[in-house]
Amino acid sequence: MLHTLWLSLLTTFFPSLGASLHGALAQSEAYRLGATSERLVVDLQGAIDRVQSAGRADRTVLKASIEAAIALILEEHQDWHMLVRPHQLPLA
């Protein structure tokens, strides 16, 4: 009877502990991705505004504005790539 109690305790405790730790990690990652996405929306809207205003101005300013917007997108892509790289997911 004592062995059954300990066996039941161990077989429920460790899986529960692992699931709760994984849930905490997933929740913190979801928060980080949400914060990053909100920042990206603001940054890209600023880049769109700069491109639209530069369209009426000098071509050099337009080119620099477009390059800055592309840099934002590539930075976000790099972040996602680093996120999925350890999982050996095929990237298209």
PDB file of N, CA and C in Angstrom:
ATOM      1  N   MET A   1       0.813  -1.199   0.000  1.00  0.00           N
ATOM      2  CA  MET A   1       0.000   0.000   0.000  1.00  0.00           C
ATOM      3  C   MET A   1       0.858   1.264   0.000  1.00  0.00           C
ATOM      4  N   LEU A   2       1.941   1.264   0.762  1.00  0.00           N
ATOM      5  CA  LEU A   2       2.822   2.414   0.798  1.00  0.00           C
ATOM      6  C   LEU A   2       3.491   2.617  -0.556  1.00  0.00           C
ATOM      7  N   HIS A   3       3.876   1.506  -1.214  1.00  0.00           N
ATOM      8  CA  HIS A   3       4.488   1.610  -2.534  1.00  0.00           C
ATOM      9  C   HIS A   3       3.506   2.185  -3.552  1.00  0.00           C
ATOM     10  N   THR A   4       2.271   1.807  -3.447  1.00  0.00           N
ATOM     11  CA  THR A   4       1.248   2.301  -4.365  1.00  0.00           C
ATOM     12  C   THR A   4       1.062   3.808  -4.204  1.00  0.00           C
ATOM     13  N   LEU A   5       1.088   4.279  -2.972  1.00  0.00           N
ATOM     14  CA  LEU A   5       0.941   5.707  -2.701  1.00  0.00           C
ATOM     15  C   LEU A   5       2.106   6.487  -3.321  1.00  0.00           C
ATOM     16  N   TRP A   6       3.339   6.033  -3.078  1.00  0.00           N
ATOM     17  CA  TRP A   6       4.511   6.719  -3.629  1.00  0.00           C
ATOM     18  C   TRP A   6       4.544   6.634  -5.149  1.00  0.00           C
ATOM     19  N   LEU A   7       4.190   5.500  -5.694  1.00  0.00           N
ATOM     20  CA  LEU A   7       4.170   5.340  -7.142  1.00  0.00           C
ATOM     21  C   LEU A   7       3.132   6.273  -7.777  1.00  0.00           C
ATOM     22  N   SER A   8       1.982   6.356  -7.158  1.00  0.00           N
ATOM     23  CA  SER A   8       0.947   7.271  -7.657  1.00  0.00           C
ATOM     24  C   SER A   8       1.400   8.719  -7.560  1.00  0.00           C
ATOM     25  N   LEU A   9       2.050   9.064  -6.455  1.00  0.00           N
ATOM     26  CA  LEU A   9       2.547  10.419  -6.267  1.00  0.00           C
ATOM     27  C   LEU A   9       3.598  10.775  -7.324  1.00  0.00           C
ATOM     28  N   LEU A  10       4.541   9.881  -7.535  1.00  0.00           N
ATOM     29  CA  LEU A  10       5.604  10.150  -8.513  1.00  0.00           C
ATOM     30  C   LEU A  10       5.084  10.205  -9.941  1.00  0.00           C
ATOM     31  N   THR A  11       4.150   9.321 -10.275  1.00  0.00           N
ATOM     32  CA  THR A  11       3.660   9.295 -11.653  1.00  0.00           C
ATOM     33  C   THR A  11       2.708  10.448 -11.957  1.00  0.00           C
ATOM     34  N   THR A  12       2.229  11.142 -10.946  1.00  0.00           N
ATOM     35  CA  THR A  12       1.411  12.335 -11.207  1.00  0.00           C
ATOM     36  C   THR A  12       2.205  13.622 -11.024  1.00  0.00           C
ATOM     37  N   PHE A  13       3.169  13.626 -10.107  1.00  0.00           N
ATOM     38  CA  PHE A  13       3.912  14.850  -9.808  1.00  0.00           C
ATOM     39  C   PHE A  13       4.815  15.277 -10.958  1.00  0.00           C
ATOM     40  N   PHE A  14       5.653  14.382 -11.446  1.00  0.00           N
ATOM     41  CA  PHE A  14       6.637  14.778 -12.451  1.00  0.00           C
ATOM     42  C   PHE A  14       6.005  15.163 -13.792  1.00  0.00           C
ATOM     43  N   PRO A  15       5.033  14.437 -14.295  1.00  0.00           N
ATOM     44  CA  PRO A  15       4.381  14.925 -15.525  1.00  0.00           C
ATOM     45  C   PRO A  15       3.672  16.266 -15.322  1.00  0.00           C
ATOM     46  N   SER A  16       3.071  16.452 -14.158  1.00  0.00           N
ATOM     47  CA  SER A  16       2.404  17.725 -13.869  1.00  0.00           C
ATOM     48  C   SER A  16       3.416  18.857 -13.789  1.00  0.00           C
ATOM     49  N   LEU A  17       4.550  18.589 -13.160  1.00  0.00           N
ATOM     50  CA  LEU A  17       5.606  19.596 -13.068  1.00  0.00           C
ATOM     51  C   LEU A  17       6.118  19.954 -14.458  1.00  0.00           C
ATOM     52  N   GLY A  18       6.380  18.951 -15.281  1.00  0.00           N
ATOM     53  CA  GLY A  18       6.848  19.209 -16.637  1.00  0.00           C
ATOM     54  C   GLY A  18       5.839  19.988 -17.457  1.00  0.00           C
ATOM     55  N   ALA A  19       4.573  19.644 -17.349  1.00  0.00           N
ATOM     56  CA  ALA A  19       3.532  20.353 -18.100  1.00  0.00           C
ATOM     57  C   ALA A  19       3.400  21.799 -17.634  1.00  0.00           C
ATOM     58  N   SER A  20       3.504  22.020 -16.337  1.00  0.00           N
ATOM     59  CA  SER A  20       3.374  23.395 -15.846  1.00  0.00           C
ATOM     60  C   SER A  20       4.573  24.245 -16.257  1.00  0.00           C
ATOM     61  N   LEU A  21       5.773  23.675 -16.238  1.00  0.00           N
ATOM     62  CA  LEU A  21       6.952  24.428 -16.689  1.00  0.00           C
ATOM     63  C   LEU A  21       6.860  24.738 -18.181  1.00  0.00           C
ATOM     64  N   HIS A  22       6.412  23.769 -18.960  1.00  0.00           N
ATOM     65  CA  HIS A  22       6.254  24.004 -20.395  1.00  0.00           C
ATOM     66  C   HIS A  22       5.197  25.083 -20.638  1.00  0.00           C
ATOM     67  N   GLY A  23       4.108  25.056 -19.891  1.00  0.00           N
ATOM     68  CA  GLY A  23       3.069  26.076 -20.026  1.00  0.00           C
ATOM     69  C   GLY A  23       3.586  27.464 -19.687  1.00  0.00           C
ATOM     70  N   ALA A  24       4.415  27.552 -18.650  1.00  0.00           N
ATOM     71  CA  ALA A  24       4.986  28.851 -18.284  1.00  0.00           C
ATOM     72  C   ALA A  24       5.908  29.366 -19.385  1.00  0.00           C
ATOM     73  N   LEU A  25       6.711  28.495 -19.952  1.00  0.00           N
ATOM     74  CA  LEU A  25       7.587  28.906 -21.052  1.00  0.00           C
ATOM     75  C   LEU A  25       6.784  29.337 -22.272  1.00  0.00           C
ATOM     76  N   ALA A  26       5.748  28.593 -22.592  1.00  0.00           N
ATOM     77  CA  ALA A  26       4.913  28.939 -23.745  1.00  0.00           C
ATOM     78  C   ALA A  26       4.206  30.273 -23.520  1.00  0.00           C
ATOM     79  N   GLN A  27       3.747  30.515 -22.303  1.00  0.00           N
ATOM     80  CA  GLN A  27       3.064  31.767 -22.015  1.00  0.00           C
ATOM     81  C   GLN A  27       4.026  32.950 -22.119  1.00  0.00           C
ATOM     82  N   SER A  28       5.241  32.795 -21.615  1.00  0.00           N
ATOM     83  CA  SER A  28       6.203  33.896 -21.710  1.00  0.00           C
ATOM     84  C   SER A  28       6.607  34.138 -23.164  1.00  0.00           C
ATOM     85  N   GLU A  29       6.710  33.075 -23.951  1.00  0.00           N
ATOM     86  CA  GLU A  29       7.029  33.230 -25.370  1.00  0.00           C
ATOM     87  C   GLU A  29       5.884  33.913 -26.108  1.00  0.00           C
ATOM     88  N   ALA A  30       4.642  33.570 -25.769  1.00  0.00           N
ATOM     89  CA  ALA A  30       3.487  34.223 -26.391  1.00  0.00           C
ATOM     90  C   ALA A  30       3.461  35.711 -26.036  1.00  0.00           C
ATOM     91  N   TYR A  31       3.793  36.049 -24.803  1.00  0.00           N
ATOM     92  CA  TYR A  31       3.844  37.454 -24.402  1.00  0.00           C
ATOM     93  C   TYR A  31       4.929  38.189 -25.177  1.00  0.00           C
ATOM     94  N   ARG A  32       6.099  37.563 -25.311  1.00  0.00           N
ATOM     95  CA  ARG A  32       7.208  38.189 -26.039  1.00  0.00           C
ATOM     96  C   ARG A  32       6.833  38.414 -27.498  1.00  0.00           C
ATOM     97  N   LEU A  33       6.196  37.412 -28.112  1.00  0.00           N
ATOM     98  CA  LEU A  33       5.789  37.556 -29.510  1.00  0.00           C
ATOM     99  C   LEU A  33       4.724  38.632 -29.675  1.00  0.00           C
ATOM    100  N   GLY A  34       3.807  38.724 -28.718  1.00  0.00           N
ATOM    101  CA  GLY A  34       2.787  39.772 -28.776  1.00  0.00           C
ATOM    102  C   GLY A  34       3.393  41.156 -28.671  1.00  0.00           C
ATOM    103  N   ALA A  35       4.326  41.327 -27.744  1.00  0.00           N
ATOM    104  CA  ALA A  35       4.989  42.621 -27.582  1.00  0.00           C
ATOM    105  C   ALA A  35       5.797  42.974 -28.828  1.00  0.00           C
ATOM    106  N   THR A  36       6.481  41.985 -29.386  1.00  0.00           N
ATOM    107  CA  THR A  36       7.264  42.218 -30.604  1.00  0.00           C
ATOM    108  C   THR A  36       6.360  42.589 -31.767  1.00  0.00           C
ATOM    109  N   SER A  37       5.226  41.915 -31.882  1.00  0.00           N
ATOM    110  CA  SER A  37       4.293  42.211 -32.974  1.00  0.00           C
ATOM    111  C   SER A  37       3.718  43.616 -32.848  1.00  0.00           C
ATOM    112  N   GLU A  38       3.372  44.019 -31.634  1.00  0.00           N
ATOM    113  CA  GLU A  38       2.859  45.372 -31.432  1.00  0.00           C
ATOM    114  C   GLU A  38       3.910  46.416 -31.800  1.00  0.00           C
ATOM    115  N   ARG A  39       5.156  46.174 -31.421  1.00  0.00           N
ATOM    116  CA  ARG A  39       6.232  47.094 -31.762  1.00  0.00           C
ATOM    117  C   ARG A  39       6.429  47.149 -33.269  1.00  0.00           C
ATOM    118  N   LEU A  40       6.351  45.986 -33.918  1.00  0.00           N
ATOM    119  CA  LEU A  40       6.540  45.934 -35.365  1.00  0.00           C
ATOM    120  C   LEU A  40       5.436  46.690 -36.093  1.00  0.00           C
ATOM    121  N   VAL A  41       4.204  46.601 -35.617  1.00  0.00           N
ATOM    122  CA  VAL A  41       3.102  47.337 -36.237  1.00  0.00           C
ATOM    123  C   VAL A  41       3.388  48.839 -36.197  1.00  0.00           C
ATOM    124  N   VAL A  42       3.812  49.331 -35.049  1.00  0.00           N
ATOM    125  CA  VAL A  42       4.110  50.754 -34.908  1.00  0.00           C
ATOM    126  C   VAL A  42       5.278  51.151 -35.809  1.00  0.00           C
ATOM    127  N   ASP A  43       6.342  50.342 -35.793  1.00  0.00           N
ATOM    128  CA  ASP A  43       7.516  50.651 -36.609  1.00  0.00           C
ATOM    129  C   ASP A  43       7.200  50.621 -38.101  1.00  0.00           C
ATOM    130  N   LEU A  44       6.431  49.614 -38.533  1.00  0.00           N
ATOM    131  CA  LEU A  44       6.087  49.537 -39.953  1.00  0.00           C
ATOM    132  C   LEU A  44       5.134  50.653 -40.371  1.00  0.00           C
ATOM    133  N   GLN A  45       4.231  51.058 -39.498  1.00  0.00           N
ATOM    134  CA  GLN A  45       3.358  52.188 -39.831  1.00  0.00           C
ATOM    135  C   GLN A  45       4.184  53.459 -39.999  1.00  0.00           C
ATOM    136  N   GLY A  46       5.174  53.631 -39.130  1.00  0.00           N
ATOM    137  CA  GLY A  46       6.089  54.770 -39.289  1.00  0.00           C
ATOM    138  C   GLY A  46       6.852  54.694 -40.592  1.00  0.00           C
ATOM    139  N   ALA A  47       7.294  53.486 -40.958  1.00  0.00           N
ATOM    140  CA  ALA A  47       8.018  53.317 -42.218  1.00  0.00           C
ATOM    141  C   ALA A  47       7.101  53.603 -43.407  1.00  0.00           C
ATOM    142  N   ILE A  48       5.851  53.157 -43.331  1.00  0.00           N
ATOM    143  CA  ILE A  48       4.889  53.434 -44.405  1.00  0.00           C
ATOM    144  C   ILE A  48       4.681  54.936 -44.545  1.00  0.00           C
ATOM    145  N   ASP A  49       4.538  55.612 -43.423  1.00  0.00           N
ATOM    146  CA  ASP A  49       4.351  57.063 -43.460  1.00  0.00           C
ATOM    147  C   ASP A  49       5.557  57.759 -44.085  1.00  0.00           C
ATOM    148  N   ARG A  50       6.760  57.302 -43.725  1.00  0.00           N
ATOM    149  CA  ARG A  50       7.971  57.908 -44.291  1.00  0.00           C
ATOM    150  C   ARG A  50       8.068  57.643 -45.794  1.00  0.00           C
ATOM    151  N   VAL A  51       7.726  56.433 -46.229  1.00  0.00           N
ATOM    152  CA  VAL A  51       7.767  56.119 -47.659  1.00  0.00           C
ATOM    153  C   VAL A  51       6.754  56.971 -48.412  1.00  0.00           C
ATOM    154  N   GLN A  52       5.554  57.111 -47.873  1.00  0.00           N
ATOM    155  CA  GLN A  52       4.533  57.911 -48.546  1.00  0.00           C
ATOM    156  C   GLN A  52       4.922  59.378 -48.619  1.00  0.00           C
ATOM    157  N   SER A  53       5.502  59.906 -47.559  1.00  0.00           N
ATOM    158  CA  SER A  53       5.913  61.314 -47.594  1.00  0.00           C
ATOM    159  C   SER A  53       7.157  61.497 -48.460  1.00  0.00           C
ATOM    160  N   ALA A  54       8.009  60.500 -48.492  1.00  0.00           N
ATOM    161  CA  ALA A  54       9.211  60.605 -49.332  1.00  0.00           C
ATOM    162  C   ALA A  54       8.865  60.458 -50.806  1.00  0.00           C
ATOM    163  N   GLY A  55       7.738  59.823 -51.103  1.00  0.00           N
ATOM    164  CA  GLY A  55       7.333  59.661 -52.493  1.00  0.00           C
ATOM    165  C   GLY A  55       7.108  60.993 -53.172  1.00  0.00           C
ATOM    166  N   ARG A  56       6.789  61.990 -52.388  1.00  0.00           N
ATOM    167  CA  ARG A  56       6.572  63.322 -52.942  1.00  0.00           C
ATOM    168  C   ARG A  56       7.851  64.155 -52.915  1.00  0.00           C
ATOM    169  N   ALA A  57       8.907  63.599 -52.359  1.00  0.00           N
ATOM    170  CA  ALA A  57      10.156  64.358 -52.205  1.00  0.00           C
ATOM    171  C   ALA A  57      11.254  63.738 -53.069  1.00  0.00           C
ATOM    172  N   ASP A  58      12.434  63.795 -52.588  1.00  0.00           N
ATOM    173  CA  ASP A  58      13.639  63.337 -53.284  1.00  0.00           C
ATOM    174  C   ASP A  58      13.671  61.810 -53.395  1.00  0.00           C
ATOM    175  N   ARG A  59      14.202  61.297 -54.502  1.00  0.00           N
ATOM    176  CA  ARG A  59      14.319  59.847 -54.707  1.00  0.00           C
ATOM    177  C   ARG A  59      15.286  59.211 -53.708  1.00  0.00           C
ATOM    178  N   THR A  60      16.293  59.958 -53.292  1.00  0.00           N
ATOM    179  CA  THR A  60      17.254  59.438 -52.314  1.00  0.00           C
ATOM    180  C   THR A  60      16.571  59.184 -50.969  1.00  0.00           C
ATOM    181  N   VAL A  61      15.707  60.092 -50.571  1.00  0.00           N
ATOM    182  CA  VAL A  61      14.959  59.937 -49.322  1.00  0.00           C
ATOM    183  C   VAL A  61      14.004  58.752 -49.447  1.00  0.00           C
ATOM    184  N   LEU A  62      13.364  58.601 -50.610  1.00  0.00           N
ATOM    185  CA  LEU A  62      12.460  57.477 -50.842  1.00  0.00           C
ATOM    186  C   LEU A  62      13.210  56.154 -50.741  1.00  0.00           C
ATOM    187  N   LYS A  63      14.373  56.087 -51.366  1.00  0.00           N
ATOM    188  CA  LYS A  63      15.176  54.859 -51.325  1.00  0.00           C
ATOM    189  C   LYS A  63      15.578  54.524 -49.886  1.00  0.00           C
ATOM    190  N   ALA A  64      16.008  55.511 -49.137  1.00  0.00           N
ATOM    191  CA  ALA A  64      16.419  55.283 -47.745  1.00  0.00           C
ATOM    192  C   ALA A  64      15.226  54.828 -46.892  1.00  0.00           C
ATOM    193  N   SER A  65      14.058  55.390 -47.140  1.00  0.00           N
ATOM    194  CA  SER A  65      12.862  55.003 -46.391  1.00  0.00           C
ATOM    195  C   SER A  65      12.462  53.568 -46.690  1.00  0.00           C
ATOM    196  N   ILE A  66      12.534  53.178 -47.957  1.00  0.00           N
ATOM    197  CA  ILE A  66      12.203  51.799 -48.342  1.00  0.00           C
ATOM    198  C   ILE A  66      13.212  50.824 -47.750  1.00  0.00           C
ATOM    199  N   GLU A  67      14.489  51.171 -47.794  1.00  0.00           N
ATOM    200  CA  GLU A  67      15.521  50.305 -47.217  1.00  0.00           C
ATOM    201  C   GLU A  67      15.320  50.130 -45.712  1.00  0.00           C
ATOM    202  N   ALA A  68      14.901  51.188 -45.025  1.00  0.00           N
ATOM    203  CA  ALA A  68      14.646  51.094 -43.580  1.00  0.00           C
ATOM    204  C   ALA A  68      13.461  50.162 -43.311  1.00  0.00           C
ATOM    205  N   ALA A  69      12.414  50.242 -44.140  1.00  0.00           N
ATOM    206  CA  ALA A  69      11.261  49.362 -43.973  1.00  0.00           C
ATOM    207  C   ALA A  69      11.653  47.907 -44.223  1.00  0.00           C
ATOM    208  N   ILE A  70      12.447  47.672 -45.241  1.00  0.00           N
ATOM    209  CA  ILE A  70      12.915  46.310 -45.534  1.00  0.00           C
ATOM    210  C   ILE A  70      13.772  45.783 -44.388  1.00  0.00           C
ATOM    211  N   ALA A  71      14.595  46.637 -43.804  1.00  0.00           N
ATOM    212  CA  ALA A  71      15.432  46.222 -42.669  1.00  0.00           C
ATOM    213  C   ALA A  71      14.570  45.787 -41.484  1.00  0.00           C
ATOM    214  N   LEU A  72      13.464  46.494 -41.249  1.00  0.00           N
ATOM    215  CA  LEU A  72      12.545  46.094 -40.175  1.00  0.00           C
ATOM    216  C   LEU A  72      11.966  44.702 -40.434  1.00  0.00           C
ATOM    217  N   ILE A  73      11.540  44.473 -41.667  1.00  0.00           N
ATOM    218  CA  ILE A  73      10.951  43.181 -42.015  1.00  0.00           C
ATOM    219  C   ILE A  73      11.988  42.067 -41.900  1.00  0.00           C
ATOM    220  N   LEU A  74      13.205  42.322 -42.369  1.00  0.00           N
ATOM    221  CA  LEU A  74      14.257  41.300 -42.284  1.00  0.00           C
ATOM    222  C   LEU A  74      14.656  41.008 -40.838  1.00  0.00           C
ATOM    223  N   GLU A  75      14.623  42.018 -40.009  1.00  0.00           N
ATOM    224  CA  GLU A  75      14.930  41.814 -38.583  1.00  0.00           C
ATOM    225  C   GLU A  75      13.882  40.900 -37.937  1.00  0.00           C
ATOM    226  N   GLU A  76      12.617  41.123 -38.281  1.00  0.00           N
ATOM    227  CA  GLU A  76      11.548  40.266 -37.749  1.00  0.00           C
ATOM    228  C   GLU A  76      11.695  38.842 -38.279  1.00  0.00           C
ATOM    229  N   HIS A  77      12.048  38.725 -39.554  1.00  0.00           N
ATOM    230  CA  HIS A  77      12.258  37.393 -40.136  1.00  0.00           C
ATOM    231  C   HIS A  77      13.394  36.666 -39.420  1.00  0.00           C
ATOM    232  N   GLN A  78      14.467  37.368 -39.122  1.00  0.00           N
ATOM    233  CA  GLN A  78      15.602  36.770 -38.412  1.00  0.00           C
ATOM    234  C   GLN A  78      15.180  36.292 -37.025  1.00  0.00           C
ATOM    235  N   ASP A  79      14.326  37.070 -36.350  1.00  0.00           N
ATOM    236  CA  ASP A  79      13.835  36.677 -35.030  1.00  0.00           C
ATOM    237  C   ASP A  79      13.035  35.376 -35.117  1.00  0.00           C
ATOM    238  N   TRP A  80      12.148  35.266 -36.106  1.00  0.00           N
ATOM    239  CA  TRP A  80      11.370  34.040 -36.280  1.00  0.00           C
ATOM    240  C   TRP A  80      12.268  32.871 -36.649  1.00  0.00           C
ATOM    241  N   HIS A  81      13.269  33.127 -37.467  1.00  0.00           N
ATOM    242  CA  HIS A  81      14.184  32.058 -37.864  1.00  0.00           C
ATOM    243  C   HIS A  81      14.930  31.515 -36.649  1.00  0.00           C
ATOM    244  N   MET A  82      15.384  32.391 -35.770  1.00  0.00           N
ATOM    245  CA  MET A  82      16.077  31.947 -34.558  1.00  0.00           C
ATOM    246  C   MET A  82      15.119  31.202 -33.623  1.00  0.00           C
ATOM    247  N   LEU A  83      13.844  31.535 -33.681  1.00  0.00           N
ATOM    248  CA  LEU A  83      12.850  30.862 -32.840  1.00  0.00           C
ATOM    249  C   LEU A  83      12.612  29.425 -33.287  1.00  0.00           C
ATOM    250  N   VAL A  84      12.543  29.185 -34.593  1.00  0.00           N
ATOM    251  CA  VAL A  84      12.216  27.843 -35.079  1.00  0.00           C
ATOM    252  C   VAL A  84      13.460  26.995 -35.376  1.00  0.00           C
ATOM    253  N   ARG A  85      14.629  27.582 -35.431  1.00  0.00           N
ATOM    254  CA  ARG A  85      15.839  26.826 -35.769  1.00  0.00           C
ATOM    255  C   ARG A  85      16.102  25.642 -34.852  1.00  0.00           C
ATOM    256  N   PRO A  86      15.977  25.766 -33.527  1.00  0.00           N
ATOM    257  CA  PRO A  86      16.263  24.607 -32.659  1.00  0.00           C
ATOM    258  C   PRO A  86      15.276  23.455 -32.848  1.00  0.00           C
ATOM    259  N   HIS A  87      14.140  23.709 -33.453  1.00  0.00           N
ATOM    260  CA  HIS A  87      13.117  22.673 -33.589  1.00  0.00           C
ATOM    261  C   HIS A  87      13.245  21.883 -34.888  1.00  0.00           C
ATOM    262  N   GLN A  88      14.227  22.211 -35.701  1.00  0.00           N
ATOM    263  CA  GLN A  88      14.463  21.506 -36.955  1.00  0.00           C
ATOM    264  C   GLN A  88      13.225  21.512 -37.858  1.00  0.00           C
ATOM    265  N   LEU A  89      12.508  22.626 -37.873  1.00  0.00           N
ATOM    266  CA  LEU A  89      11.339  22.758 -38.749  1.00  0.00           C
ATOM    267  C   LEU A  89      11.805  23.168 -40.139  1.00  0.00           C
ATOM    268  N   PRO A  90      11.268  22.546 -41.173  1.00  0.00           N
ATOM    269  CA  PRO A  90      11.675  22.956 -42.524  1.00  0.00           C
ATOM    270  C   PRO A  90      11.127  24.346 -42.841  1.00  0.00           C
ATOM    271  N   LEU A  91      11.997  25.210 -43.292  1.00  0.00           N
ATOM    272  CA  LEU A  91      11.589  26.561 -43.666  1.00  0.00           C
ATOM    273  C   LEU A  91      11.443  26.607 -45.180  1.00  0.00           C
ATOM    274  N   ALA A  92      10.332  27.120 -45.622  1.00  0.00           N
ATOM    275  CA  ALA A  92      10.090  27.209 -47.065  1.00  0.00           C
ATOM    276  C   ALA A  92      10.902  28.305 -47.687  1.00  0.00           C
TER     277      ALA A  92
END
